XYZ file of C-alpha atoms in Angstrom:
761
model
C 12.194 -22.902 -23.221
C 11.481 -23.690 -26.875
C 11.279 -27.296 -27.994
C 13.636 -28.549 -30.634
C 11.250 -31.320 -31.502
C 10.681 -34.698 -29.897
C 14.452 -34.728 -29.617
C 14.868 -31.743 -27.657
C 13.755 -32.050 -24.292
C 17.319 -33.339 -24.819
C 16.709 -34.062 -21.254
C 19.952 -35.418 -20.584
C 22.287 -37.437 -22.169
C 25.227 -38.147 -24.403
C 24.703 -38.786 -28.056
C 25.062 -42.311 -29.327
C 25.059 -43.523 -32.877
C 21.842 -44.833 -34.319
C 22.490 -46.385 -37.719
C 20.113 -45.175 -40.417
C 20.627 -44.319 -44.039
C 24.279 -43.808 -44.863
C 23.731 -40.148 -45.593
C 21.721 -39.371 -42.455
C 22.627 -39.848 -38.822
C 20.079 -39.951 -36.012
C 21.748 -39.344 -32.648
C 20.215 -40.602 -29.406
C 21.075 -39.061 -26.040
C 22.181 -41.475 -23.322
C 23.651 -40.348 -20.011
C 27.003 -41.853 -19.019
C 29.881 -41.042 -16.736
C 32.193 -40.163 -19.639
C 29.850 -37.558 -21.089
C 31.414 -34.137 -21.762
C 30.771 -31.682 -18.977
C 29.277 -29.314 -21.569
C 28.564 -29.671 -25.264
C 26.300 -28.561 -28.115
C 23.763 -30.643 -30.026
C 22.397 -29.445 -33.381
C 19.218 -31.080 -34.718
C 19.088 -30.352 -38.464
C 15.586 -31.701 -38.922
C 14.151 -29.506 -36.159
C 16.526 -26.598 -36.953
C 17.446 -26.422 -33.287
C 20.612 -25.715 -31.306
C 20.939 -26.970 -27.720
C 23.561 -26.360 -25.063
C 23.829 -29.277 -22.615
C 25.625 -29.594 -19.306
C 26.373 -32.747 -17.334
C 26.349 -32.051 -13.625
C 24.800 -35.408 -12.789
C 22.543 -35.769 -14.610
C 22.872 -34.125 -17.989
C 20.486 -31.232 -18.572
C 19.568 -28.715 -21.251
C 20.780 -25.207 -20.464
C 19.460 -23.534 -23.627
C 17.442 -24.531 -26.684
C 17.237 -22.008 -29.522
C 16.402 -21.981 -33.264
C 19.166 -22.267 -35.834
C 19.583 -22.559 -39.588
C 21.612 -25.235 -41.396
C 22.421 -26.065 -45.037
C 20.012 -25.553 -47.889
C 20.226 -29.205 -48.947
C 19.305 -32.203 -46.780
C 21.638 -35.050 -45.856
C 25.259 -35.335 -44.729
C 27.991 -33.246 -46.355
C 30.348 -35.177 -48.620
C 31.793 -32.633 -51.029
C 32.597 -28.968 -51.114
C 29.778 -26.818 -52.421
C 26.967 -29.350 -51.923
C 25.109 -26.893 -49.612
C 24.842 -29.523 -46.853
C 25.759 -29.304 -43.181
C 28.091 -32.126 -42.083
C 26.945 -34.700 -39.531
C 29.268 -35.957 -36.825
C 31.277 -34.841 -33.795
C 33.202 -31.595 -34.189
C 35.067 -29.239 -31.897
C 35.189 -25.459 -31.691
C 38.663 -24.367 -32.743
C 38.531 -20.669 -31.838
C 36.384 -17.589 -31.348
C 36.318 -15.166 -34.280
C 35.000 -11.611 -33.929
C 37.034 -9.557 -36.420
C 37.078 -9.331 -40.190
C 33.589 -10.825 -40.606
C 31.111 -10.052 -43.349
C 28.219 -8.835 -41.198
C 25.465 -9.833 -43.629
C 26.719 -13.442 -43.759
C 28.065 -13.995 -40.243
C 26.929 -11.161 -38.007
C 29.804 -10.064 -35.795
C 30.701 -13.353 -34.093
C 31.671 -16.839 -35.290
C 33.072 -20.107 -33.915
C 34.912 -22.184 -36.582
C 34.702 -25.992 -36.308
C 37.322 -28.642 -37.148
C 35.603 -29.927 -40.277
C 36.748 -32.149 -41.869
C 37.842 -34.214 -38.873
C 39.944 -37.394 -39.248
C 36.838 -39.584 -39.571
C 35.624 -37.326 -42.394
C 38.992 -37.693 -44.133
C 38.646 -41.489 -43.976
C 35.219 -41.183 -45.600
C 36.715 -38.962 -48.341
C 34.648 -35.914 -47.395
C 35.781 -32.588 -48.814
C 35.161 -28.965 -47.935
C 36.143 -26.555 -45.190
C 35.007 -23.435 -43.398
C 32.089 -24.865 -41.408
C 31.292 -22.379 -38.642
C 28.725 -21.601 -35.995
C 28.013 -17.955 -36.684
C 25.540 -15.120 -36.375
C 23.511 -13.538 -39.139
C 23.224 -9.954 -40.334
C 19.559 -10.457 -41.149
C 16.564 -12.360 -39.806
C 17.209 -16.086 -39.408
C 15.667 -18.231 -42.167
C 15.611 -22.051 -41.741
C 17.714 -24.094 -44.176
C 19.419 -21.022 -45.674
C 23.167 -21.534 -45.145
C 25.794 -22.970 -47.472
C 26.652 -25.594 -44.817
C 27.301 -23.664 -41.607
C 25.124 -23.507 -38.491
C 23.667 -20.012 -38.137
C 22.087 -18.423 -35.059
C 20.376 -15.078 -34.813
C 22.718 -12.287 -33.720
C 21.047 -11.876 -30.285
C 21.177 -15.650 -29.674
C 24.848 -16.055 -30.573
C 25.708 -13.157 -28.260
C 23.822 -14.928 -25.464
C 25.796 -18.098 -26.268
C 29.123 -16.266 -26.399
C 29.899 -16.779 -22.715
C 28.947 -20.480 -22.950
C 30.833 -21.553 -26.071
C 34.550 -22.151 -25.728
C 37.484 -23.461 -27.708
C 37.610 -27.259 -27.570
C 33.888 -27.699 -26.834
C 32.259 -30.655 -28.667
C 29.514 -29.882 -31.182
C 27.393 -32.838 -32.251
C 25.516 -32.253 -35.493
C 22.920 -34.830 -36.509
C 20.016 -35.131 -38.874
C 17.876 -35.804 -35.811
C 18.604 -35.707 -32.082
C 16.451 -38.009 -29.954
C 15.990 -38.757 -26.279
C 17.036 -42.135 -24.936
C 17.868 -45.366 -26.717
C 16.859 -49.006 -26.543
C 20.492 -50.171 -26.448
C 21.669 -47.829 -23.703
C 23.509 -50.575 -21.807
C 25.334 -51.716 -24.931
C 26.275 -48.171 -25.797
C 27.671 -47.553 -22.330
C 29.730 -50.717 -22.799
C 31.135 -49.287 -26.046
C 32.020 -46.050 -24.281
C 33.785 -47.975 -21.513
C 35.642 -49.995 -24.176
C 37.079 -46.930 -25.941
C 37.943 -45.228 -22.643
C 39.794 -48.355 -21.468
C 41.539 -48.565 -24.840
C 42.627 -44.932 -24.479
C 44.189 -45.634 -21.079
C 45.892 -48.778 -22.411
C 47.237 -46.814 -25.405
C 48.776 -44.258 -23.024
C 50.289 -46.983 -20.879
C 51.814 -48.788 -23.906
C 53.327 -45.458 -25.042
C 54.780 -44.911 -21.587
C 56.203 -48.470 -21.570
C 57.736 -47.941 -25.021
C 56.083 -51.189 -26.022
C 55.427 -52.624 -29.480
C 51.819 -53.036 -28.336
C 51.493 -49.256 -28.772
C 51.348 -49.681 -32.566
C 48.608 -52.310 -32.404
C 46.173 -49.640 -31.192
C 46.258 -48.002 -34.649
C 44.592 -48.916 -37.936
C 47.622 -48.590 -40.248
C 45.727 -47.846 -43.499
C 43.258 -45.318 -42.110
C 45.819 -43.711 -39.807
C 48.137 -43.221 -42.808
C 45.310 -41.527 -44.679
C 44.485 -39.054 -41.900
C 48.137 -38.330 -41.038
C 49.141 -37.871 -44.667
C 52.175 -40.155 -44.426
C 52.858 -43.915 -44.407
C 52.270 -45.693 -41.117
C 55.746 -47.192 -41.443
C 57.198 -43.676 -41.187
C 55.191 -42.990 -38.020
C 56.275 -46.334 -36.545
C 59.983 -45.967 -37.307
C 59.987 -42.462 -35.792
C 58.419 -43.657 -32.542
C 60.626 -46.744 -32.347
C 63.689 -44.504 -32.656
C 62.504 -42.436 -29.661
C 61.743 -45.603 -27.681
C 65.324 -46.787 -28.180
C 66.889 -43.386 -27.420
C 64.939 -42.192 -24.366
C 65.635 -43.959 -21.036
C 62.097 -43.236 -19.816
C 58.774 -41.654 -20.857
C 55.849 -40.617 -18.655
C 52.377 -40.165 -20.173
C 49.586 -38.969 -17.888
C 46.036 -38.799 -19.254
C 43.378 -36.950 -17.277
C 39.769 -35.789 -17.742
C 39.043 -38.488 -20.321
C 35.737 -37.926 -22.141
C 34.054 -40.034 -24.809
C 31.479 -39.027 -27.372
C 30.132 -41.027 -30.341
C 29.812 -40.064 -33.979
C 27.941 -41.738 -36.850
C 30.308 -44.725 -37.112
C 33.125 -43.749 -34.773
C 33.903 -42.619 -31.210
C 36.050 -39.736 -30.086
C 37.935 -39.754 -26.800
C 39.598 -36.532 -25.725
C 41.675 -35.705 -22.686
C 44.457 -33.591 -21.249
C 47.794 -35.218 -22.027
C 50.938 -34.468 -20.001
C 54.063 -35.878 -21.637
C 57.427 -35.977 -19.880
C 60.839 -37.285 -20.850
C 64.426 -36.370 -19.869
C 64.432 -33.702 -22.609
C 60.844 -32.493 -22.906
C 57.771 -31.589 -20.867
C 54.643 -30.769 -22.875
C 50.956 -30.567 -22.152
C 48.027 -30.397 -24.538
C 44.540 -31.493 -25.445
C 44.498 -34.650 -27.542
C 41.612 -36.232 -29.430
C 41.676 -39.844 -30.627
C 39.199 -41.049 -33.265
C 38.287 -44.722 -32.860
C 36.565 -47.077 -35.298
C 35.729 -50.739 -34.852
C 37.678 -52.985 -37.206
C 36.734 -56.236 -38.926
C 38.101 -58.157 -35.932
C 35.673 -56.331 -33.620
C 38.359 -54.265 -31.904
C 38.366 -50.444 -31.736
C 41.461 -48.910 -33.312
C 42.707 -45.355 -33.779
C 42.056 -43.974 -37.263
C 43.275 -40.441 -36.576
C 44.188 -37.942 -33.886
C 44.337 -34.200 -33.227
C 46.497 -32.316 -30.741
C 46.471 -28.750 -29.431
C 49.383 -27.536 -27.324
C 48.547 -25.969 -23.930
C 50.670 -24.082 -21.406
C 52.403 -26.500 -19.045
C 50.708 -26.093 -15.666
C 52.914 -28.507 -13.733
C 56.529 -27.878 -12.767
C 58.846 -29.156 -15.467
C 61.398 -31.652 -14.262
C 63.676 -31.044 -17.181
C 66.768 -28.881 -16.860
C 66.371 -25.151 -17.383
C 67.660 -23.835 -20.632
C 67.913 -27.252 -22.276
C 66.124 -27.273 -25.620
C 63.855 -30.243 -26.338
C 64.677 -32.608 -29.146
C 62.760 -31.549 -32.266
C 62.034 -35.217 -32.952
C 60.151 -35.444 -29.674
C 57.912 -32.372 -30.017
C 54.367 -33.353 -30.949
C 52.847 -31.500 -33.878
C 50.108 -29.049 -32.996
C 47.301 -29.943 -35.415
C 45.266 -26.769 -35.025
C 44.405 -25.473 -38.479
C 44.433 -21.816 -39.496
C 41.085 -20.227 -40.221
C 39.759 -21.075 -43.647
C 37.029 -18.953 -45.183
C 33.514 -20.078 -44.429
C 32.017 -22.280 -47.121
C 29.337 -19.626 -47.630
C 32.011 -17.064 -48.482
C 33.661 -19.515 -50.871
C 30.324 -20.111 -52.605
C 29.838 -16.381 -53.100
C 33.358 -15.955 -54.463
C 32.866 -18.813 -56.901
C 29.520 -17.456 -58.005
C 30.967 -13.998 -58.552
C 33.895 -15.393 -60.514
C 31.762 -17.665 -62.692
C 29.177 -15.038 -63.534
C 31.254 -11.881 -63.746
C 31.634 -11.962 -67.530
C 27.904 -12.417 -67.965
C 27.232 -9.573 -65.537
C 29.599 -7.280 -67.413
C 27.930 -8.004 -70.752
C 24.448 -7.489 -69.353
C 25.434 -4.224 -67.692
C 27.115 -2.887 -70.813
C 24.158 -3.739 -73.019
C 21.638 -2.274 -70.617
C 23.477 0.855 -69.471
C 26.338 1.327 -71.936
C 28.411 3.502 -69.572
C 28.163 1.374 -66.418
C 31.307 -0.550 -65.501
C 31.404 -3.405 -63.015
C 34.541 -4.218 -61.043
C 35.970 -7.730 -61.356
C 35.909 -8.089 -57.569
C 32.565 -6.741 -56.303
C 32.760 -5.441 -52.766
C 30.987 -7.289 -49.918
C 27.888 -5.131 -50.110
C 26.899 -6.983 -53.275
C 25.360 -9.691 -51.126
C 22.297 -9.736 -53.286
C 24.336 -12.315 -55.180
C 23.378 -14.619 -52.332
C 19.745 -14.159 -53.266
C 20.562 -15.440 -56.737
C 22.521 -18.355 -55.282
C 19.761 -19.139 -52.805
C 16.876 -19.118 -55.268
C 18.188 -21.251 -58.075
C 20.089 -20.861 -61.308
C 20.094 -17.535 -63.086
C 17.546 -17.476 -65.884
C 18.268 -16.144 -69.364
C 17.606 -12.459 -69.579
C 17.811 -11.859 -65.828
C 20.836 -10.051 -64.470
C 22.567 -12.095 -61.752
C 24.058 -8.890 -60.361
C 21.340 -7.632 -58.034
C 22.611 -4.943 -55.729
C 20.093 -2.321 -54.688
C 21.865 0.139 -56.971
C 21.045 -2.035 -59.987
C 17.794 -3.676 -58.916
C 14.610 -2.346 -60.439
C 12.244 -1.027 -57.801
C 9.179 -3.313 -57.522
C 5.994 -1.711 -58.811
C 2.956 -1.667 -56.615
C 0.746 -4.740 -57.233
C -1.881 -2.665 -59.024
C 0.749 -1.166 -61.358
C 2.292 -4.408 -62.643
C 2.571 -3.987 -66.422
C 2.149 -6.560 -69.143
C 5.666 -7.527 -70.156
C 6.384 -10.115 -72.843
C 9.150 -12.698 -72.310
C 12.556 -11.088 -71.928
C 15.546 -12.091 -73.990
C 19.176 -11.559 -72.934
C 19.085 -8.410 -75.102
C 15.640 -7.225 -74.084
C 13.406 -6.126 -76.923
C 9.710 -6.395 -76.012
C 7.787 -8.295 -78.632
C 4.627 -6.174 -78.526
C 4.184 -2.394 -78.590
C 1.365 -2.807 -76.092
C 3.964 -3.508 -73.439
C 5.424 -0.038 -73.884
C 2.141 1.721 -74.393
C 0.544 0.278 -71.293
C 3.300 1.410 -68.943
C 2.202 4.920 -68.109
C 4.527 6.891 -65.824
C 3.398 7.589 -62.275
C 5.696 10.352 -60.966
C 3.934 10.777 -57.632
C 4.324 7.138 -56.700
C 7.894 6.784 -57.935
C 9.212 9.640 -55.830
C 8.288 7.575 -52.790
C 10.187 4.500 -53.969
C 13.841 3.604 -54.342
C 14.562 3.902 -58.042
C 17.413 1.839 -59.383
C 18.790 0.853 -62.733
C 16.483 -1.756 -64.265
C 17.408 -5.393 -64.665
C 17.440 -7.029 -68.044
C 13.655 -7.555 -68.335
C 13.260 -3.746 -68.653
C 13.033 -2.205 -72.153
C 16.356 -1.923 -73.969
C 18.290 1.350 -73.805
C 19.793 1.937 -77.252
C 22.535 4.449 -77.871
C 20.056 6.892 -79.373
C 17.234 7.411 -76.851
C 14.834 8.658 -79.502
C 14.648 5.223 -81.086
C 12.147 2.911 -79.365
C 12.729 -0.728 -80.239
C 9.300 -1.814 -79.158
C 7.717 -3.070 -82.376
C 8.262 -6.640 -83.450
C 10.978 -6.545 -86.107
C 9.253 -9.387 -87.935
C 6.316 -7.120 -88.832
C 7.320 -3.459 -88.875
C 10.588 -1.555 -88.667
C 11.537 0.400 -85.511
C 9.341 3.401 -85.012
C 10.907 6.831 -84.496
C 9.485 8.377 -81.330
C 9.162 11.978 -82.648
C 7.110 10.773 -85.606
C 4.793 7.956 -84.480
C 2.658 6.242 -87.090
C -0.690 5.480 -85.442
C -2.111 3.778 -88.523
C 0.576 1.094 -88.347
C 0.571 0.626 -84.572
C -3.163 0.387 -83.966
C -3.647 -2.885 -85.876
C -0.488 -4.286 -84.240
C -1.688 -3.617 -80.697
C -2.913 -6.756 -78.991
C -3.398 -7.725 -75.374
C -0.758 -9.844 -73.714
C -1.827 -13.447 -73.053
C -4.054 -13.542 -70.023
C -6.214 -15.951 -68.077
C -9.954 -16.224 -68.492
C -12.224 -15.056 -65.653
C -13.107 -18.673 -64.880
C -9.445 -19.711 -64.706
C -8.621 -16.624 -62.636
C -11.263 -17.680 -60.131
C -9.823 -21.237 -60.073
C -6.320 -19.901 -59.411
C -7.591 -17.616 -56.652
C -9.471 -20.526 -55.029
C -6.394 -22.788 -55.146
C -4.228 -20.090 -53.590
C -6.782 -19.466 -50.822
C -6.943 -23.180 -49.957
C -3.152 -23.375 -49.879
C -2.958 -20.252 -47.716
C -5.550 -21.549 -45.230
C -3.786 -24.926 -44.838
C -0.485 -23.112 -44.322
C -1.954 -20.774 -41.713
C -3.498 -23.713 -39.805
C -0.190 -25.569 -39.858
C -2.018 -28.560 -41.394
C 0.918 -30.276 -43.079
C -1.199 -32.941 -44.809
C -3.580 -30.425 -46.362
C -0.693 -28.087 -47.179
C 1.245 -30.789 -49.046
C -1.909 -31.679 -50.996
C -1.391 -28.498 -53.016
C 2.026 -29.633 -54.374
C 2.870 -31.804 -57.371
C 5.035 -34.869 -56.738
C 8.242 -33.403 -58.165
C 7.620 -29.893 -56.834
C 10.468 -27.479 -56.168
C 10.393 -25.002 -53.309
C 13.470 -22.810 -53.353
C 16.364 -25.280 -53.042
C 14.156 -28.152 -51.910
C 13.365 -30.849 -54.423
C 10.305 -33.094 -54.130
C 7.351 -33.275 -51.758
C 9.252 -35.283 -49.152
C 11.921 -32.603 -48.800
C 9.304 -29.835 -48.631
C 7.257 -31.699 -46.003
C 10.273 -32.407 -43.889
C 11.492 -28.825 -43.964
C 8.077 -27.460 -43.049
C 7.622 -29.955 -40.206
C 10.947 -28.882 -38.732
C 10.190 -25.187 -39.098
C 6.648 -25.408 -37.730
C 7.796 -27.409 -34.714
C 10.111 -24.584 -33.743
C 7.725 -21.772 -34.651
C 4.236 -22.559 -35.937
C 2.487 -20.311 -38.465
C 0.502 -17.480 -36.945
C -0.821 -15.444 -39.855
C -0.443 -15.976 -43.592
C -1.639 -13.336 -46.021
C -1.651 -14.228 -49.733
C -2.939 -11.998 -52.538
C -2.741 -13.019 -56.180
C -1.420 -9.983 -58.023
C -0.560 -11.434 -61.444
C -1.109 -14.569 -63.478
C -0.374 -15.655 -67.025
C -0.325 -18.836 -69.100
C 3.027 -20.629 -69.013
C 3.331 -23.824 -71.012
C 0.554 -26.147 -69.910
C 0.160 -24.295 -66.618
C 0.136 -20.810 -65.169
C 2.783 -18.509 -63.797
C 1.397 -16.765 -60.718
C 2.782 -13.958 -58.565
C 1.407 -13.608 -55.033
C 2.114 -10.871 -52.522
C 2.849 -12.586 -49.201
C 2.734 -11.334 -45.609
C 3.833 -14.053 -43.169
C 4.166 -13.958 -39.408
C 5.074 -16.974 -37.301
C 3.840 -17.093 -33.733
C 5.942 -14.810 -31.561
C 7.984 -13.544 -34.507
C 8.129 -10.436 -36.671
C 6.159 -10.158 -39.874
C 8.000 -10.645 -43.167
C 6.754 -9.513 -46.554
C 7.690 -10.541 -50.055
C 6.457 -12.228 -53.184
C 5.859 -15.845 -54.129
C 6.618 -16.774 -57.739
C 4.631 -19.936 -58.459
C 4.147 -22.265 -61.389
C 0.797 -24.087 -61.235
C 0.250 -27.188 -63.378
C -3.003 -29.060 -64.040
C -3.471 -32.399 -62.300
C -6.862 -33.951 -62.909
C -9.380 -31.252 -62.140
C -6.987 -29.306 -59.882
C -4.046 -26.947 -60.172
C -0.965 -28.004 -58.175
C 2.220 -26.106 -57.331
C 5.156 -27.366 -59.409
C 7.623 -24.575 -58.582
C 7.734 -22.023 -55.791
C 10.261 -19.280 -55.160
C 10.214 -16.398 -52.659
C 11.771 -13.017 -53.305
C 11.770 -9.813 -51.325
C 10.901 -7.846 -54.476
C 8.281 -8.745 -57.036
C 9.910 -11.331 -59.349
C 10.992 -9.869 -62.656
C 11.551 -13.168 -64.443
C 7.969 -14.422 -64.710
C 7.539 -15.256 -68.429
C 4.431 -13.140 -68.941
C 2.792 -10.975 -66.312
C -0.881 -10.320 -66.948
C -3.570 -8.418 -65.130
C -4.228 -8.550 -61.441
C -6.355 -11.619 -60.751
C -9.483 -10.863 -58.840
C -13.060 -12.077 -59.177
C -14.171 -8.495 -58.565
C -14.409 -6.259 -61.648
C -13.001 -3.183 -59.876
C -9.370 -3.104 -61.109
C -10.312 -2.525 -64.737
C -7.412 -0.082 -65.288
C -4.884 -2.855 -64.685
C -6.330 -5.323 -67.207
C -4.324 -6.109 -70.315
C -7.280 -5.189 -72.508
C -6.717 -1.478 -71.862
C -4.112 -0.912 -74.596
C -6.379 -2.509 -77.184
C -8.961 0.257 -76.852
C -7.523 2.080 -79.824
C -10.880 3.336 -81.065
C -10.189 6.664 -79.377
C -7.971 8.562 -81.825
C -5.842 10.163 -79.089
C -4.683 6.833 -77.687
C -2.068 5.958 -80.341
C -0.520 9.423 -80.252
C -0.061 9.230 -76.476
C 2.018 6.077 -76.695
C 5.314 7.592 -77.835
C 5.499 10.376 -75.198
C 4.718 7.840 -72.455
C 7.451 5.433 -73.525
C 10.166 8.038 -73.996
C 10.977 8.867 -70.322
C 11.872 5.271 -69.427
C 15.221 5.078 -71.280
C 16.244 8.524 -69.983
C 15.481 7.564 -66.407
C 17.377 4.262 -66.752
C 20.406 6.038 -68.207
C 20.428 8.691 -65.486
C 20.121 6.108 -62.731
C 22.921 4.039 -64.246
C 25.014 7.203 -64.515
C 24.517 7.861 -60.785
C 25.366 4.252 -59.925
C 28.574 4.520 -61.955
C 29.434 7.856 -60.324
C 29.014 6.448 -56.814
C 31.262 3.476 -57.620
C 33.938 5.761 -59.142
C 33.730 8.063 -56.090
C 34.161 5.057 -53.780
C 37.151 3.810 -55.784
C 38.890 7.207 -55.715
C 38.284 7.383 -51.967
C 39.625 3.866 -51.346
C 42.743 4.607 -53.422
C 43.335 7.853 -51.519
C 43.400 9.831 -54.779
C 42.457 13.192 -53.298
C 42.189 15.100 -56.594
C 39.942 12.513 -58.214
C 37.917 12.266 -55.003
C 37.380 16.037 -54.756
C 36.380 16.149 -58.415
C 33.073 14.458 -57.591
C 31.932 17.444 -55.471
C 30.243 20.645 -56.639
C 32.265 23.856 -56.058
C 29.963 24.867 -53.179
C 29.428 21.336 -51.796
C 28.838 20.751 -48.068
C 30.450 17.844 -46.221
C 29.764 17.971 -42.500
C 31.200 21.272 -41.242
C 33.283 21.788 -44.402
C 32.032 24.186 -47.064
C 33.226 24.078 -50.652
C 35.191 21.634 -52.773
C 38.548 23.201 -51.847
C 37.875 22.837 -48.120
C 36.828 19.195 -48.579
C 39.968 18.473 -50.591
C 42.320 20.136 -48.098
C 40.708 18.316 -45.182
C 41.082 14.916 -46.854
C 44.649 15.637 -48.020
C 45.698 16.401 -44.442
C 43.860 13.394 -43.002
C 45.103 10.859 -45.560
C 48.724 11.948 -45.123
C 48.880 9.961 -41.867
C 45.730 7.835 -42.101
C 45.344 6.792 -45.728
C 42.258 4.720 -46.595
C 42.680 0.976 -46.978
C 39.092 -0.145 -47.562
C 35.806 1.585 -48.388
C 32.759 -0.667 -48.703
C 29.245 0.548 -49.450
C 26.280 -1.724 -48.838
C 22.493 -1.453 -49.067
C 22.878 1.223 -51.758
C 19.598 2.932 -52.716
C 19.141 5.597 -55.392
C 16.028 7.793 -55.383
C 15.017 10.740 -57.599
C 14.908 14.132 -55.881
C 13.694 17.223 -57.762
C 16.010 17.301 -60.779
C 18.719 15.207 -59.082
C 19.087 12.128 -56.905
C 19.628 11.166 -53.278
C 21.830 8.144 -52.579
C 21.799 6.332 -49.224
C 24.114 3.494 -48.242
C 25.789 1.821 -45.295
C 29.466 2.780 -45.216
C 32.206 0.569 -43.773
C 35.538 2.456 -43.733
C 38.997 1.265 -42.716
C 42.262 3.214 -42.697
C 45.796 1.844 -42.895
C 46.526 2.720 -39.281
C 43.820 0.298 -38.136
C 41.105 2.891 -37.534
C 37.668 2.832 -39.057
C 33.976 3.556 -38.746
C 30.609 2.098 -39.699
C 27.645 4.323 -40.432
C 24.938 5.618 -42.749
C 26.038 7.822 -45.640
C 23.666 10.109 -47.580
C 24.690 11.881 -50.779
C 22.640 14.570 -52.495
C 23.422 14.854 -56.223
C 22.485 17.664 -58.610
C 23.025 18.028 -62.370
C 26.460 19.361 -63.304
C 27.551 19.708 -66.926
C 26.586 16.474 -68.637
C 26.428 14.509 -65.412
C 25.986 14.950 -61.662
C 28.004 16.276 -58.726
C 27.701 15.799 -54.961
C 26.241 18.965 -53.447
C 25.806 17.707 -49.890
C 27.076 14.734 -47.876
C 25.828 13.551 -44.495
C 27.065 10.768 -42.261
C 25.778 9.255 -39.015
C 27.184 6.402 -36.947
C 25.260 3.130 -36.782
């Protein structure tokens, strides 16, 4: 059994409030007779999820890793990327209509905001416990609690509607005031029974159990309206019976929740449901009800009312179950897409001219989450980062010298173009996609290479290069000295070693005071996150290789290739984009960001940093060696293929999107027009056969949704091969999920599908 931290031997016991900072709640576990028979405890600091059962005594059934919000602290407003702290209840099980990348295939929505949250003026919605369509990363959600897909499937049989979920900054064992806390629990349980008895007696004392101001706020209507309604029933009904059973009590940050099965009977109505009362201590020291929730249940006892007699509508209690609201993560993505769509459209049009983006990108464009999760979009970097539009990362040894990119990218030095020699053999092995904005501009006329600084010389025509003008202009991109390169490499090795040892003190010594790490701000936040992560899964192996470095302001922008493997976990690979700043006689990390692909937004990428002299070919000095007369003449032919390749890739990306749209609309003629006359689609041969097959199929089962995700475009001979994950739904409720492969060949001025393969996932 994995530990959740010092908290999570969770060896037994119901959570009780421990007052700390207003924005953070530490929950202690104390056993008591009113504990829920089964509930969940989430420790945000330790990134742990525990299932507890009280069968005298309370015990931990399961303890597994989880991921919570990207920002620390309690949630107070929508979009703050924080996970709320308090007592919540599972409202339902959700297994259909989920975005697999975000939620896996299973989710359990929670009742956030609860009445106590409403009193505290918290905002937001859509907080779920859900799976994940990718490997679990600590502190990565928009506010939900995420489990790995295998773990949430193991929990599926244990989690149920109405189960309490306690979410706290820290969950701890025991408490010094256990006796006092048990007294508080007894007090709210006794108050619950007395409230039920006063209701049954139709007594004015019933109203004294409520806090009028707070109850009005959570109910959304004046307390006087609630009171007059109840008083009218008390006068009209000759008798009322209220039976409360299975009373449970559980504490939140500054409130208690009692919940129970309520059976209500009167001459005209029998109803049964699960009711929750939220209690808060008032200024007079007495617990009062600030809000309530009710969920109707089937009546399991024989009704003593007359058959066929309809209950009075004034007597029926409102079922407060809320309909599903979209997860806050999904809302964040929608907002991000809406806010940045215009910018994406402009960038795409400038870069690819013919590429059109839809105003509502389909769910496969989840690379937007990578932008949202790694900070604000930087000028000159496209926020739209699907695989179809993401530039394939070059191998570390092939990283070119690229000057700072502007929103309309025109490299400032011709050396940037000249240095980038094509490597056909390597590129056929990689996924090639339309470049992001940092790539060279693609003007309308491909023969014109806008690579020379307009301040010094006019654009050079590729067919007629002028070596005499370009040779003096050529200059190496800014780079680091050998001594500074060695200092950077030494700092990175020390940081790597401390990380691999799990030495948090030494590790934090490599960070500046106001350092940023992803969405974390400041050394305290970074330390805390790492302590929580390493408690659950300590580092096993950390591989760091400095592949690029360049001056940036007073410091240095550094790109490191990273291979990380926690103990007992799979290896993950990616790149660290770091900003190192001088501090005394050391270099400290001021900014750190991880990406799966080599970052494209580093201001200047210079040569591979290595004390060894071997990688001479990658140094920025290479383009300066213009003494050889053949060197200048080779520059124009080397630069020319890049715009053509970008245009062709963009053309394929646009074709695939248009093909998908025609398919989704059920436009059979437009759909068939994307296929070559002799195309092959499964066991169908020829465009006419494909068209007839689809026309017959769509007559009864027209498409309703076609989503393509994980789109990759690779060159193949004189054409392209496109692979993607296809999610198809038809209007009759059918559908499939599988891997689609399209083989494209030149046709006229564009491309056509010559072969299509599909396999179920």
